[in-house]
């Protein structure tokens, strides 16, 4: 399988001004692959990001790809930042989505009425 590096990006979902603090940071490498699949690989050591949070990253990758019709990519989780009391699995899902938006920006196309 051939793969071409598209980007290395960081996604940060950090909120301290709400009643439930949120803290999730991820570093991802995104590759174009010669397949229509969406692949996810976790290369982050568990002491840097526990498995329960890496699962949130994976969920975010698959959700983003399905919602935006993206195929043929491999996303590799390289690093993460978390906080014992402020981090939750969902924070890492959002962090992954924010990172992917940097590579695949949302299209704001206005369609003409016929």
PDB file of C-alpha atoms in Angstrom:
ATOM      1  CA  UNK A   1       0.000   0.000   0.000  1.00  0.00           C
ATOM      2  CA  UNK A   2       1.267   3.433  -0.941  1.00  0.00           C
ATOM      3  CA  UNK A   3       0.734   6.349   1.376  1.00  0.00           C
ATOM      4  CA  UNK A   4       1.497  10.032   0.953  1.00  0.00           C
ATOM      5  CA  UNK A   5       1.800  12.374   3.920  1.00  0.00           C
ATOM      6  CA  UNK A   6      -0.760  15.157   3.707  1.00  0.00           C
ATOM      7  CA  UNK A   7      -0.116  16.867   7.028  1.00  0.00           C
ATOM      8  CA  UNK A   8       0.896  16.651  10.641  1.00  0.00           C
ATOM      9  CA  UNK A   9      -1.591  18.624  12.719  1.00  0.00           C
ATOM     10  CA  UNK A  10      -2.508  19.322  16.293  1.00  0.00           C
ATOM     11  CA  UNK A  11      -6.056  19.444  17.577  1.00  0.00           C
ATOM     12  CA  UNK A  12      -6.762  21.226  20.852  1.00  0.00           C
ATOM     13  CA  UNK A  13     -10.062  21.056  22.691  1.00  0.00           C
ATOM     14  CA  UNK A  14      -9.396  22.973  25.886  1.00  0.00           C
ATOM     15  CA  UNK A  15     -12.123  24.833  27.769  1.00  0.00           C
ATOM     16  CA  UNK A  16     -11.670  26.134  31.302  1.00  0.00           C
ATOM     17  CA  UNK A  17     -14.485  28.658  31.499  1.00  0.00           C
ATOM     18  CA  UNK A  18     -17.364  26.224  31.819  1.00  0.00           C
ATOM     19  CA  UNK A  19     -18.793  24.216  34.697  1.00  0.00           C
ATOM     20  CA  UNK A  20     -17.157  21.033  33.409  1.00  0.00           C
ATOM     21  CA  UNK A  21     -13.550  21.719  32.285  1.00  0.00           C
ATOM     22  CA  UNK A  22     -12.424  20.031  29.091  1.00  0.00           C
ATOM     23  CA  UNK A  23      -8.881  19.151  28.115  1.00  0.00           C
ATOM     24  CA  UNK A  24      -7.848  17.128  25.093  1.00  0.00           C
ATOM     25  CA  UNK A  25      -4.837  17.635  22.820  1.00  0.00           C
ATOM     26  CA  UNK A  26      -3.804  15.341  19.968  1.00  0.00           C
ATOM     27  CA  UNK A  27      -1.091  15.296  17.311  1.00  0.00           C
ATOM     28  CA  UNK A  28      -2.049  13.435  14.148  1.00  0.00           C
ATOM     29  CA  UNK A  29      -0.344  12.553  10.897  1.00  0.00           C
ATOM     30  CA  UNK A  30      -2.740  12.245   7.989  1.00  0.00           C
ATOM     31  CA  UNK A  31      -1.884  10.258   4.885  1.00  0.00           C
ATOM     32  CA  UNK A  32      -3.612   9.769   1.552  1.00  0.00           C
ATOM     33  CA  UNK A  33      -3.686   6.021   0.791  1.00  0.00           C
ATOM     34  CA  UNK A  34      -4.393   4.077  -2.399  1.00  0.00           C
ATOM     35  CA  UNK A  35      -7.575   2.576  -1.002  1.00  0.00           C
ATOM     36  CA  UNK A  36     -11.069   3.824  -0.288  1.00  0.00           C
ATOM     37  CA  UNK A  37     -10.715   2.876   3.373  1.00  0.00           C
ATOM     38  CA  UNK A  38     -10.408   5.030   6.437  1.00  0.00           C
ATOM     39  CA  UNK A  39      -7.634   3.684   8.653  1.00  0.00           C
ATOM     40  CA  UNK A  40      -6.603   4.647  12.155  1.00  0.00           C
ATOM     41  CA  UNK A  41      -3.392   3.666  13.913  1.00  0.00           C
ATOM     42  CA  UNK A  42      -2.420   4.527  17.462  1.00  0.00           C
ATOM     43  CA  UNK A  43       1.331   5.173  17.749  1.00  0.00           C
ATOM     44  CA  UNK A  44       1.055   7.094  21.003  1.00  0.00           C
ATOM     45  CA  UNK A  45       2.444   5.420  24.133  1.00  0.00           C
ATOM     46  CA  UNK A  46      -0.211   4.861  26.825  1.00  0.00           C
ATOM     47  CA  UNK A  47       1.695   6.989  29.325  1.00  0.00           C
ATOM     48  CA  UNK A  48       1.290   9.948  26.932  1.00  0.00           C
ATOM     49  CA  UNK A  49      -2.377   9.194  26.205  1.00  0.00           C
ATOM     50  CA  UNK A  50      -4.335   6.413  27.914  1.00  0.00           C
ATOM     51  CA  UNK A  51      -6.172   3.963  25.653  1.00  0.00           C
ATOM     52  CA  UNK A  52      -9.602   5.236  26.752  1.00  0.00           C
ATOM     53  CA  UNK A  53      -8.743   8.632  25.270  1.00  0.00           C
ATOM     54  CA  UNK A  54      -7.156   7.163  22.117  1.00  0.00           C
ATOM     55  CA  UNK A  55     -10.523   5.454  21.512  1.00  0.00           C
ATOM     56  CA  UNK A  56     -12.121   8.907  21.478  1.00  0.00           C
ATOM     57  CA  UNK A  57      -9.615  10.042  18.847  1.00  0.00           C
ATOM     58  CA  UNK A  58     -10.470   7.035  16.694  1.00  0.00           C
ATOM     59  CA  UNK A  59     -14.207   7.719  17.037  1.00  0.00           C
ATOM     60  CA  UNK A  60     -13.608  11.333  15.987  1.00  0.00           C
ATOM     61  CA  UNK A  61     -11.671  10.266  12.891  1.00  0.00           C
ATOM     62  CA  UNK A  62     -14.382   7.871  11.702  1.00  0.00           C
ATOM     63  CA  UNK A  63     -17.166  10.327  12.510  1.00  0.00           C
ATOM     64  CA  UNK A  64     -15.469  13.188  10.630  1.00  0.00           C
ATOM     65  CA  UNK A  65     -14.731  11.017   7.590  1.00  0.00           C
ATOM     66  CA  UNK A  66     -18.289   9.711   7.371  1.00  0.00           C
ATOM     67  CA  UNK A  67     -19.883  13.140   7.846  1.00  0.00           C
ATOM     68  CA  UNK A  68     -17.673  14.769   5.199  1.00  0.00           C
ATOM     69  CA  UNK A  69     -17.517  11.958   2.646  1.00  0.00           C
ATOM     70  CA  UNK A  70     -13.776  11.491   3.000  1.00  0.00           C
ATOM     71  CA  UNK A  71     -12.206   8.243   1.828  1.00  0.00           C
ATOM     72  CA  UNK A  72      -8.699   6.960   1.285  1.00  0.00           C
ATOM     73  CA  UNK A  73      -6.941   8.310   4.354  1.00  0.00           C
ATOM     74  CA  UNK A  74      -4.881   6.879   7.157  1.00  0.00           C
ATOM     75  CA  UNK A  75      -4.732   8.809  10.403  1.00  0.00           C
ATOM     76  CA  UNK A  76      -1.967   8.075  12.887  1.00  0.00           C
ATOM     77  CA  UNK A  77      -2.146   9.281  16.476  1.00  0.00           C
ATOM     78  CA  UNK A  78       1.362  10.391  17.466  1.00  0.00           C
ATOM     79  CA  UNK A  79       0.943  12.232  20.756  1.00  0.00           C
ATOM     80  CA  UNK A  80      -1.584  13.573  23.188  1.00  0.00           C
ATOM     81  CA  UNK A  81      -2.048  15.730  26.212  1.00  0.00           C
ATOM     82  CA  UNK A  82      -4.543  15.057  28.974  1.00  0.00           C
ATOM     83  CA  UNK A  83      -5.415  16.020  32.521  1.00  0.00           C
ATOM     84  CA  UNK A  84      -6.462  13.566  35.225  1.00  0.00           C
ATOM     85  CA  UNK A  85      -9.646  15.375  36.265  1.00  0.00           C
ATOM     86  CA  UNK A  86     -10.455  17.546  33.227  1.00  0.00           C
ATOM     87  CA  UNK A  87     -10.113  15.051  30.364  1.00  0.00           C
ATOM     88  CA  UNK A  88     -12.892  12.883  29.020  1.00  0.00           C
ATOM     89  CA  UNK A  89     -13.103  10.560  26.032  1.00  0.00           C
ATOM     90  CA  UNK A  90     -15.371  12.981  24.166  1.00  0.00           C
ATOM     91  CA  UNK A  91     -12.768  15.783  24.483  1.00  0.00           C
ATOM     92  CA  UNK A  92     -10.414  13.706  22.343  1.00  0.00           C
ATOM     93  CA  UNK A  93     -13.119  13.046  19.774  1.00  0.00           C
ATOM     94  CA  UNK A  94     -13.543  16.821  19.417  1.00  0.00           C
ATOM     95  CA  UNK A  95      -9.767  17.404  19.360  1.00  0.00           C
ATOM     96  CA  UNK A  96      -9.414  14.915  16.474  1.00  0.00           C
ATOM     97  CA  UNK A  97     -12.266  16.570  14.569  1.00  0.00           C
ATOM     98  CA  UNK A  98     -10.684  20.008  15.026  1.00  0.00           C
ATOM     99  CA  UNK A  99      -7.351  18.653  13.739  1.00  0.00           C
ATOM    100  CA  UNK A 100      -9.009  17.128  10.680  1.00  0.00           C
ATOM    101  CA  UNK A 101     -10.778  20.406   9.867  1.00  0.00           C
ATOM    102  CA  UNK A 102      -7.308  21.930   9.423  1.00  0.00           C
ATOM    103  CA  UNK A 103      -6.581  19.463   6.619  1.00  0.00           C
ATOM    104  CA  UNK A 104     -10.092  19.131   5.182  1.00  0.00           C
ATOM    105  CA  UNK A 105     -11.754  22.535   5.674  1.00  0.00           C
ATOM    106  CA  UNK A 106     -15.511  22.682   5.568  1.00  0.00           C
ATOM    107  CA  UNK A 107     -16.804  23.850   2.215  1.00  0.00           C
ATOM    108  CA  UNK A 108     -19.164  26.796   2.473  1.00  0.00           C
ATOM    109  CA  UNK A 109     -20.536  26.591  -1.022  1.00  0.00           C
ATOM    110  CA  UNK A 110     -23.781  28.344  -1.807  1.00  0.00           C
ATOM    111  CA  UNK A 111     -25.873  26.352  -4.226  1.00  0.00           C
ATOM    112  CA  UNK A 112     -27.984  28.247  -6.701  1.00  0.00           C
ATOM    113  CA  UNK A 113     -31.697  27.559  -6.743  1.00  0.00           C
ATOM    114  CA  UNK A 114     -33.016  26.180 -10.002  1.00  0.00           C
TER     115      UNK A 114
END
